[in-house]
Amino acid sequence: MDTMARDNAYVANTYRRFPVSIVRGKGSLLWDEDGKEYIDMGTGIAVNTLGVADDGWQQAVTAQLGLVQHTSNLYYTEPCARLAEMLCQRTGMKKVFFGNSGAEANECAIKVARKWAAEQLGPEYTTIITLQNSFHGRTLTTLAATGQEHYHELFQPLTPGFVHVPAEDVEALRKAFEQHKVAAVLMECIQGEGGVVPLSPAYAAAVEEIVRANGALLMVDEVQTGNGRTGALYAYMNYGLHPDVVTTAKGLSGGLPLGAVLMNERTEHVLGYGDHGSTFGGNPVCCAAALYVLGCIDDALLMSVREKEYCLRNRFAASGGITEVTGMGLMLGLKTVKPAAEVVQRCMEQGVLCLTAKQKVRLLPALNIPMALLEKAADIICEVTQ
Ligand SMILES: *Cc1c(COP(=O)(O)O)cnc(C)c1O
């Protein structure tokens, strides 16, 4: 049996895979088992921040692998402590909880909000408001947070206490605060899975104002938008927001499973001994990888992300087959005349791996993708969308 047949026979049918079996990569290039080369414009869904097998990243990971690969959270390890310190220093947040994924980070944030609100506002303040068309994960509670009904149908009953309001509708949010005892608002600054839809700055500011007026928590889901993806270290920084809780995962450690919950001065003391935990969370190899990745996300890299966005937007503006470009930095959605799935299929044939998000083509290349490869990929995308 070859890989595809074996996988189809034995791996649960939860993913409709493309008929490509990836063997290896370097930087922003990938090769499949037939030796065909691809430019990677998806990075495993915004995970491989520095591309594949980046030299420095590989060195950081293998050095830690040679020391100790796991200890559990019963003991201290330097990479975990240093990463928490770096995250706090670069965001102004005060404390970090480490898990292994985006969904787990959001689960933790939800627990923080529930406990905080019960103590600070009263036990009836349990409601968490999220936005329609959002995506917050696949666990039962983060599915409940996710504002897309079609994810909910088969898995009732979900965790209660979530209310979804339409984005950009300030009155709907005000009304939700009047009608419910609200602990927190949880939102993505740019809805990723929902189709690369950024919040307007005016709406984001209004959310913060309403949250503050009601004494609730503002929690930002930076699982996809975080770690330099949008041209700022975290997307909320583009909006000038001051979140009480920030969750992130995907690109944080550049290809190893790591999630983080950042808590500010209002929320840093909410979780106490035994309130939450994770066997793998804060794994020293994943943390060593993340230390390297965050170390690379400096002002120069963030500037280059914005320059690459500008370059892509210019090319796509001149293309007749692309009618709209949404997103920020290297998280872009393309509305195309042809169906997005067809564009992605044709790109794959031409050696460019892209993603979809709802009806759009979604691009999430490595932050350090060389300009020449980015331009080549853009040309192929423009060509197949004609
Ligand atoms: C991918 C994603 C999640 C879920 O992350 P997992 O690591 O798959 O659990 C949560 N929120 C957002 C915004 C995401 O893009």
Tab-separated table of C-alpha atoms and ligand atoms in Angstrom:
chain	number	residue	atom	x	y	z
A	1	MET	CA	0.000	0.000	0.000
A	2	ASP	CA	1.194	3.525	-0.660
A	3	THR	CA	0.777	6.349	1.838
A	4	MET	CA	-2.530	7.606	0.467
A	5	ALA	CA	-4.149	4.172	0.432
A	6	ARG	CA	-2.844	3.328	3.895
A	7	ASP	CA	-3.999	6.653	5.316
A	8	ASN	CA	-7.424	6.290	3.714
A	9	ALA	CA	-7.703	2.792	5.186
A	10	TYR	CA	-6.631	3.571	8.736
A	11	VAL	CA	-6.862	7.294	9.579
A	12	ALA	CA	-10.272	8.529	10.746
A	13	ASN	CA	-12.232	10.192	7.975
A	14	THR	CA	-12.249	13.682	9.467
A	15	TYR	CA	-10.095	15.351	6.819
A	16	ARG	CA	-10.645	15.591	3.099
A	17	ARG	CA	-6.980	15.604	2.086
A	18	PHE	CA	-5.492	16.858	-1.151
A	19	PRO	CA	-3.943	13.971	-3.135
A	20	VAL	CA	-0.419	15.074	-2.211
A	21	SER	CA	1.912	13.228	0.128
A	22	ILE	CA	4.538	15.623	1.487
A	23	VAL	CA	7.932	14.082	2.159
A	24	ARG	CA	10.141	17.042	3.025
A	25	GLY	CA	10.707	20.744	2.634
A	26	LYS	CA	13.155	23.591	3.039
A	27	GLY	CA	12.073	27.132	3.756
A	28	SER	CA	9.012	27.864	1.627
A	29	LEU	CA	9.489	24.903	-0.709
A	30	LEU	CA	7.910	21.473	-0.225
A	31	TRP	CA	8.427	18.230	-2.128
A	32	ASP	CA	5.954	15.385	-2.485
A	33	GLU	CA	6.749	11.667	-2.818
A	34	ASP	CA	7.044	11.985	-6.591
A	35	GLY	CA	9.651	14.723	-6.201
A	36	LYS	CA	7.272	17.450	-7.366
A	37	GLU	CA	8.145	20.876	-5.911
A	38	TYR	CA	5.622	23.276	-4.402
A	39	ILE	CA	5.771	26.834	-3.083
A	40	ASP	CA	4.111	26.690	0.323
A	41	MET	CA	1.528	29.471	0.695
A	42	GLY	CA	-0.282	27.744	3.567
A	43	THR	CA	2.444	26.750	6.095
A	44	GLY	CA	0.289	23.996	7.557
A	45	ILE	CA	-2.393	26.630	8.360
A	46	ALA	CA	-0.196	29.453	9.674
A	47	VAL	CA	2.001	27.126	11.736
A	48	ASN	CA	5.411	26.971	10.038
A	49	THR	CA	6.159	30.638	10.749
A	50	LEU	CA	9.758	30.417	9.492
A	51	GLY	CA	9.050	27.824	6.824
A	52	VAL	CA	10.211	24.215	6.909
A	53	ALA	CA	13.434	23.062	8.562
A	54	ASP	CA	14.758	26.590	9.128
A	55	ASP	CA	18.402	26.190	10.173
A	56	GLY	CA	18.247	28.178	13.400
A	57	TRP	CA	14.906	26.689	14.385
A	58	GLN	CA	16.154	23.185	13.763
A	59	GLN	CA	19.218	23.910	15.869
A	60	ALA	CA	17.128	25.263	18.762
A	61	VAL	CA	14.862	22.200	18.669
A	62	THR	CA	17.585	19.574	18.360
A	63	ALA	CA	19.690	21.216	21.081
A	64	GLN	CA	16.776	20.945	23.514
A	65	LEU	CA	15.966	17.397	22.305
A	66	GLY	CA	19.487	16.430	23.309
A	67	LEU	CA	18.978	17.812	26.827
A	68	VAL	CA	15.494	16.748	27.904
A	69	GLN	CA	12.355	16.379	25.788
A	70	HIS	CA	9.718	16.457	28.519
A	71	THR	CA	9.523	16.846	32.272
A	72	SER	CA	5.816	17.448	33.080
A	73	ASN	CA	4.824	20.573	34.936
A	74	LEU	CA	5.987	19.131	38.260
A	75	TYR	CA	9.433	20.586	37.572
A	76	TYR	CA	10.914	23.835	36.292
A	77	THR	CA	12.537	24.054	32.865
A	78	GLU	CA	14.412	27.029	31.485
A	79	PRO	CA	12.741	27.201	28.018
A	80	CYS	CA	9.269	27.384	29.596
A	81	ALA	CA	10.272	30.118	32.052
A	82	ARG	CA	12.148	32.120	29.405
A	83	LEU	CA	9.311	31.888	26.893
A	84	ALA	CA	6.756	33.110	29.444
A	85	GLU	CA	9.095	35.986	30.285
A	86	MET	CA	9.569	36.880	26.620
A	87	LEU	CA	5.829	36.788	25.904
A	88	CYS	CA	5.136	39.053	28.880
A	89	GLN	CA	7.935	41.486	28.055
A	90	ARG	CA	6.803	41.819	24.453
A	91	THR	CA	3.107	42.270	25.209
A	92	GLY	CA	2.955	43.860	28.649
A	93	MET	CA	0.918	40.897	29.866
A	94	LYS	CA	1.740	39.475	33.316
A	95	LYS	CA	1.363	35.686	33.301
A	96	VAL	CA	1.212	32.834	30.786
A	97	PHE	CA	-0.436	29.411	30.849
A	98	PHE	CA	0.896	26.908	28.302
A	99	GLY	CA	-1.159	24.221	26.573
A	100	ASN	CA	-0.771	22.371	23.282
A	101	SER	CA	-3.262	23.858	20.848
A	102	GLY	CA	-5.536	26.727	20.004
A	103	ALA	CA	-8.645	25.030	21.306
A	104	GLU	CA	-6.952	24.311	24.630
A	105	ALA	CA	-5.779	27.903	24.904
A	106	ASN	CA	-9.361	29.078	24.386
A	107	GLU	CA	-10.680	26.498	26.887
A	108	CYS	CA	-8.305	27.947	29.451
A	109	ALA	CA	-9.342	31.522	28.611
A	110	ILE	CA	-12.989	30.538	29.085
A	111	LYS	CA	-12.191	28.999	32.474
A	112	VAL	CA	-10.347	32.197	33.449
A	113	ALA	CA	-13.363	34.298	32.431
A	114	ARG	CA	-15.826	32.099	34.328
A	115	LYS	CA	-13.790	32.049	37.526
A	116	TRP	CA	-12.917	35.737	37.330
A	117	ALA	CA	-16.536	36.771	36.769
A	118	ALA	CA	-17.883	34.520	39.522
A	119	GLU	CA	-15.481	36.130	41.978
A	120	GLN	CA	-15.556	39.728	40.746
A	121	LEU	CA	-19.076	40.195	39.377
A	122	GLY	CA	-21.128	37.411	40.940
A	123	PRO	CA	-21.893	33.746	40.224
A	124	GLU	CA	-24.654	34.580	37.730
A	125	TYR	CA	-22.170	36.354	35.389
A	126	THR	CA	-21.452	33.323	33.237
A	127	THR	CA	-22.184	34.469	29.678
A	128	ILE	CA	-19.375	34.741	27.171
A	129	ILE	CA	-20.155	36.703	24.031
A	130	THR	CA	-18.498	35.702	20.772
A	131	LEU	CA	-19.080	36.827	17.193
A	132	GLN	CA	-21.089	35.126	14.506
A	133	ASN	CA	-18.880	33.494	11.872
A	134	SER	CA	-16.066	33.093	14.419
A	135	PHE	CA	-13.922	30.013	14.943
A	136	HIS	CA	-12.505	29.118	18.340
A	137	GLY	CA	-11.802	25.380	18.173
A	138	ARG	CA	-13.197	21.847	18.100
A	139	THR	CA	-13.621	20.836	21.722
A	140	LEU	CA	-17.222	20.898	22.931
A	141	THR	CA	-16.752	24.197	24.768
A	142	THR	CA	-14.805	25.962	22.032
A	143	LEU	CA	-17.373	24.662	19.523
A	144	ALA	CA	-20.011	26.336	21.676
A	145	ALA	CA	-17.917	29.514	21.480
A	146	THR	CA	-17.625	29.172	17.695
A	147	GLY	CA	-20.361	31.253	16.078
A	148	GLN	CA	-21.166	28.911	13.190
A	149	GLU	CA	-24.264	26.756	13.616
A	150	HIS	CA	-23.190	24.043	11.190
A	151	TYR	CA	-20.371	23.011	13.529
A	152	HIS	CA	-22.862	22.595	16.398
A	153	GLU	CA	-25.603	20.432	14.947
A	154	LEU	CA	-24.209	16.936	15.467
A	155	PHE	CA	-22.808	17.410	18.957
A	156	GLN	CA	-25.596	18.644	21.197
A	157	PRO	CA	-25.687	19.478	24.012
A	158	LEU	CA	-22.741	21.857	23.945
A	159	THR	CA	-21.420	23.806	26.928
A	160	PRO	CA	-24.041	26.434	27.803
A	161	GLY	CA	-23.395	30.129	28.364
A	162	PHE	CA	-22.356	31.375	24.929
A	163	VAL	CA	-24.121	34.126	22.996
A	164	HIS	CA	-23.157	34.974	19.415
A	165	VAL	CA	-23.636	38.479	18.062
A	166	PRO	CA	-23.105	39.730	14.496
A	167	ALA	CA	-19.766	41.491	13.968
A	168	GLU	CA	-19.918	45.217	13.148
A	169	ASP	CA	-23.303	45.602	14.891
A	170	VAL	CA	-22.583	47.714	17.980
A	171	GLU	CA	-26.244	47.850	19.019
A	172	ALA	CA	-26.508	44.044	18.993
A	173	LEU	CA	-23.544	43.884	21.361
A	174	ARG	CA	-25.048	46.524	23.668
A	175	LYS	CA	-28.313	44.597	23.714
A	176	ALA	CA	-26.529	41.315	24.496
A	177	PHE	CA	-24.915	43.014	27.505
A	178	GLU	CA	-28.370	44.210	28.655
A	179	GLN	CA	-29.966	40.806	28.243
A	180	HIS	CA	-27.248	38.607	29.761
A	181	LYS	CA	-24.935	38.571	32.751
A	182	VAL	CA	-21.715	38.846	30.759
A	183	ALA	CA	-18.320	37.666	31.970
A	184	ALA	CA	-16.331	38.334	28.798
A	185	VAL	CA	-16.214	38.949	25.076
A	186	LEU	CA	-13.986	36.571	23.096
A	187	MET	CA	-13.177	37.573	19.515
A	188	GLU	CA	-10.754	37.228	16.630
A	189	CYS	CA	-9.503	40.562	15.242
A	190	ILE	CA	-9.479	38.898	11.825
A	191	GLN	CA	-11.824	35.957	11.440
A	192	GLY	CA	-9.612	33.348	9.818
A	193	GLU	CA	-11.658	30.213	9.207
A	194	GLY	CA	-14.633	32.538	8.712
A	195	GLY	CA	-13.119	33.865	5.469
A	196	VAL	CA	-10.262	36.210	6.440
A	197	VAL	CA	-12.615	38.954	7.609
A	198	PRO	CA	-10.984	41.752	9.646
A	199	LEU	CA	-13.002	43.671	12.202
A	200	SER	CA	-13.265	47.356	11.380
A	201	PRO	CA	-11.158	49.477	13.757
A	202	ALA	CA	-14.307	51.358	14.784
A	203	TYR	CA	-16.107	48.155	15.758
A	204	ALA	CA	-13.118	46.762	17.639
A	205	ALA	CA	-12.847	50.035	19.590
A	206	ALA	CA	-16.584	49.954	20.329
A	207	VAL	CA	-16.305	46.402	21.660
A	208	GLU	CA	-13.545	47.448	24.027
A	209	GLU	CA	-15.544	50.473	25.184
A	210	ILE	CA	-18.682	48.423	25.858
A	211	VAL	CA	-16.708	45.702	27.625
A	212	ARG	CA	-15.084	48.329	29.869
A	213	ALA	CA	-18.352	50.135	30.558
A	214	ASN	CA	-19.797	46.832	31.768
A	215	GLY	CA	-16.766	45.771	33.777
A	216	ALA	CA	-16.345	42.542	31.788
A	217	LEU	CA	-13.208	40.985	30.266
A	218	LEU	CA	-11.917	41.477	26.726
A	219	MET	CA	-10.375	38.258	25.407
A	220	VAL	CA	-8.721	38.124	21.989
A	221	ASP	CA	-8.229	34.860	20.080
A	222	GLU	CA	-4.861	35.244	18.340
A	223	VAL	CA	-4.495	31.562	17.515
A	224	GLN	CA	-4.234	32.302	13.794
A	225	THR	CA	-3.492	36.040	13.721
A	226	GLY	CA	-0.706	35.938	16.317
A	227	ASN	CA	3.059	35.754	16.235
A	228	GLY	CA	3.792	38.243	13.488
A	229	ARG	CA	1.258	36.972	10.986
A	230	THR	CA	-0.472	40.332	10.436
A	231	GLY	CA	2.622	42.533	10.513
A	232	ALA	CA	2.323	43.198	14.267
A	233	LEU	CA	3.419	40.733	16.939
A	234	TYR	CA	-0.275	40.238	17.774
A	235	ALA	CA	-3.149	41.519	15.649
A	236	TYR	CA	-4.789	43.365	18.576
A	237	MET	CA	-1.766	45.690	18.478
A	238	ASN	CA	-2.848	46.828	14.999
A	239	TYR	CA	-6.146	47.884	16.601
A	240	GLY	CA	-4.732	49.500	19.738
A	241	LEU	CA	-6.776	47.160	21.958
A	242	HIS	CA	-5.916	46.307	25.580
A	243	PRO	CA	-7.123	42.747	26.063
A	244	ASP	CA	-7.310	41.112	29.487
A	245	VAL	CA	-6.651	37.678	28.019
A	246	VAL	CA	-4.885	36.736	24.760
A	247	THR	CA	-4.821	33.205	23.368
A	248	THR	CA	-2.397	32.016	20.731
A	249	ALA	CA	-1.072	28.776	19.259
A	250	LYS	CA	-0.632	27.951	15.556
A	251	GLY	CA	2.510	29.895	14.594
A	252	LEU	CA	3.938	30.281	18.104
A	253	SER	CA	6.518	27.525	17.980
A	254	GLY	CA	6.924	27.335	14.223
A	255	GLY	CA	5.676	23.765	13.763
A	256	LEU	CA	5.439	22.070	17.147
A	257	PRO	CA	2.269	21.876	19.255
A	258	LEU	CA	2.150	24.772	21.693
A	259	GLY	CA	-0.636	27.052	22.845
A	260	ALA	CA	-0.468	29.951	25.266
A	261	VAL	CA	-2.868	32.058	27.292
A	262	LEU	CA	-1.575	35.492	28.217
A	263	MET	CA	-3.171	37.211	31.211
A	264	ASN	CA	-2.849	40.854	32.231
A	265	GLU	CA	-2.914	42.525	35.636
A	266	ARG	CA	-6.676	41.981	35.950
A	267	THR	CA	-6.520	38.257	35.270
A	268	GLU	CA	-3.028	37.072	36.237
A	269	HIS	CA	-4.112	35.845	39.678
A	270	VAL	CA	-7.385	34.160	38.629
A	271	LEU	CA	-5.984	30.661	38.213
A	272	GLY	CA	-4.548	29.072	41.339
A	273	TYR	CA	-2.953	25.728	42.151
A	274	GLY	CA	-4.981	22.883	40.694
A	275	ASP	CA	-7.417	25.098	38.757
A	276	HIS	CA	-6.039	24.074	35.392
A	277	GLY	CA	-3.287	21.921	33.932
A	278	SER	CA	-1.840	20.080	30.957
A	279	THR	CA	0.618	17.189	30.940
A	280	PHE	CA	2.376	18.301	27.771
A	281	GLY	CA	1.801	22.054	28.221
A	282	GLY	CA	4.994	24.093	28.225
A	283	ASN	CA	6.986	21.184	26.847
A	284	PRO	CA	10.657	22.311	26.773
A	285	VAL	CA	11.222	21.366	23.119
A	286	CYS	CA	8.136	23.290	21.991
A	287	CYS	CA	9.131	26.235	24.200
A	288	ALA	CA	12.700	26.228	22.864
A	289	ALA	CA	11.260	26.321	19.348
A	290	ALA	CA	8.944	29.199	20.278
A	291	LEU	CA	11.782	31.150	21.887
A	292	TYR	CA	13.622	30.925	18.602
A	293	VAL	CA	10.571	31.903	16.539
A	294	LEU	CA	9.664	34.888	18.732
A	295	GLY	CA	13.306	35.951	18.732
A	296	CYS	CA	13.144	36.152	14.928
A	297	ILE	CA	9.934	38.217	14.943
A	298	ASP	CA	11.639	41.595	15.371
A	299	ASP	CA	10.756	44.988	13.891
A	300	ALA	CA	12.636	44.204	10.668
A	301	LEU	CA	10.718	40.966	10.081
A	302	LEU	CA	7.386	42.648	10.904
A	303	MET	CA	8.225	45.445	8.465
A	304	SER	CA	9.039	42.880	5.770
A	305	VAL	CA	5.672	41.183	6.391
A	306	ARG	CA	3.908	44.482	5.667
A	307	GLU	CA	6.080	45.026	2.573
A	308	LYS	CA	5.192	41.559	1.302
A	309	GLU	CA	1.503	42.293	1.889
A	310	TYR	CA	1.887	45.478	-0.169
A	311	CYS	CA	3.614	43.568	-2.955
A	312	LEU	CA	0.899	40.893	-3.027
A	313	ARG	CA	-1.903	43.445	-2.946
A	314	ASN	CA	-0.361	45.296	-5.908
A	315	ARG	CA	-0.090	42.151	-8.001
A	316	PHE	CA	-3.602	40.995	-7.136
A	317	ALA	CA	-5.113	44.430	-7.819
A	318	ALA	CA	-3.891	44.147	-11.415
A	319	SER	CA	-5.458	40.700	-11.842
A	320	GLY	CA	-8.857	40.463	-13.506
A	321	GLY	CA	-9.740	37.204	-11.775
A	322	ILE	CA	-9.376	38.534	-8.228
A	323	THR	CA	-12.139	40.915	-7.179
A	324	GLU	CA	-11.215	41.605	-3.557
A	325	VAL	CA	-8.284	41.124	-1.177
A	326	THR	CA	-8.994	41.017	2.580
A	327	GLY	CA	-6.802	40.510	5.615
A	328	MET	CA	-3.590	41.945	6.959
A	329	GLY	CA	0.087	41.189	6.583
A	330	LEU	CA	0.627	37.642	5.352
A	331	MET	CA	-2.903	36.531	6.232
A	332	LEU	CA	-4.821	37.341	3.077
A	333	GLY	CA	-8.123	36.241	1.583
A	334	LEU	CA	-8.821	36.498	-2.138
A	335	LYS	CA	-12.297	36.747	-3.540
A	336	THR	CA	-12.008	35.187	-6.987
A	337	VAL	CA	-14.298	35.061	-10.015
A	338	LYS	CA	-13.659	31.327	-10.288
A	339	PRO	CA	-14.632	29.150	-7.295
A	340	ALA	CA	-11.897	29.176	-4.637
A	341	ALA	CA	-11.634	25.367	-4.591
A	342	GLU	CA	-10.955	25.364	-8.334
A	343	VAL	CA	-8.267	28.045	-7.949
A	344	VAL	CA	-6.582	26.060	-5.172
A	345	GLN	CA	-6.723	22.902	-7.296
A	346	ARG	CA	-5.189	24.659	-10.307
A	347	CYS	CA	-2.517	26.272	-8.119
A	348	MET	CA	-1.596	22.840	-6.778
A	349	GLU	CA	-1.186	21.517	-10.311
A	350	GLN	CA	1.095	24.498	-11.021
A	351	GLY	CA	3.176	23.877	-7.883
A	352	VAL	CA	1.667	26.343	-5.404
A	353	LEU	CA	-0.115	25.179	-2.238
A	354	CYS	CA	-2.881	27.561	-1.121
A	355	LEU	CA	-5.800	27.187	1.284
A	356	THR	CA	-9.441	28.160	1.243
A	357	ALA	CA	-11.506	29.908	3.902
A	358	LYS	CA	-15.233	29.908	3.210
A	359	GLN	CA	-15.583	31.148	-0.397
A	360	LYS	CA	-12.104	32.679	-0.514
A	361	VAL	CA	-8.590	31.577	-1.396
A	362	ARG	CA	-6.542	31.988	1.769
A	363	LEU	CA	-2.805	32.717	1.802
A	364	LEU	CA	-0.669	32.155	4.917
A	365	PRO	CA	2.943	31.926	3.690
A	366	ALA	CA	5.983	31.791	5.940
A	367	LEU	CA	6.873	35.232	7.308
A	368	ASN	CA	10.393	34.831	5.885
A	369	ILE	CA	9.351	33.613	2.426
A	370	PRO	CA	11.887	34.999	-0.077
A	371	MET	CA	10.424	37.794	-2.223
A	372	ALA	CA	11.258	35.927	-5.436
A	373	LEU	CA	9.235	32.864	-4.363
A	374	LEU	CA	6.365	35.040	-3.165
A	375	GLU	CA	6.257	36.838	-6.517
A	376	LYS	CA	6.410	33.561	-8.416
A	377	ALA	CA	3.527	32.165	-6.370
A	378	ALA	CA	1.548	35.387	-6.865
A	379	ASP	CA	2.067	35.199	-10.627
A	380	ILE	CA	0.784	31.621	-10.717
A	381	ILE	CA	-2.229	32.550	-8.570
A	382	CYS	CA	-3.012	35.478	-10.891
A	383	GLU	CA	-2.622	33.243	-13.938
A	384	VAL	CA	-4.951	30.468	-12.740
A	385	THR	CA	-7.608	32.913	-11.545
A	386	GLN	CA	-7.897	34.480	-15.019
B	1	LIG	C1	-7.123	27.130	14.361
B	1	LIG	C2	-7.854	28.021	15.308
B	1	LIG	C3	-8.288	27.555	16.568
B	1	LIG	C4	-8.106	26.120	16.990
B	1	LIG	O1	-6.774	25.779	17.103
B	1	LIG	P1	-6.347	24.211	17.228
B	1	LIG	O2	-4.874	24.276	17.462
B	1	LIG	O3	-6.730	23.554	15.953
B	1	LIG	O4	-7.091	23.670	18.387
B	1	LIG	C5	-8.875	28.452	17.424
B	1	LIG	N1	-9.068	29.737	17.075
B	1	LIG	C6	-8.680	30.224	15.875
B	1	LIG	C7	-8.883	31.668	15.560
B	1	LIG	C8	-8.072	29.378	14.953
B	1	LIG	O5	-7.717	29.852	13.747
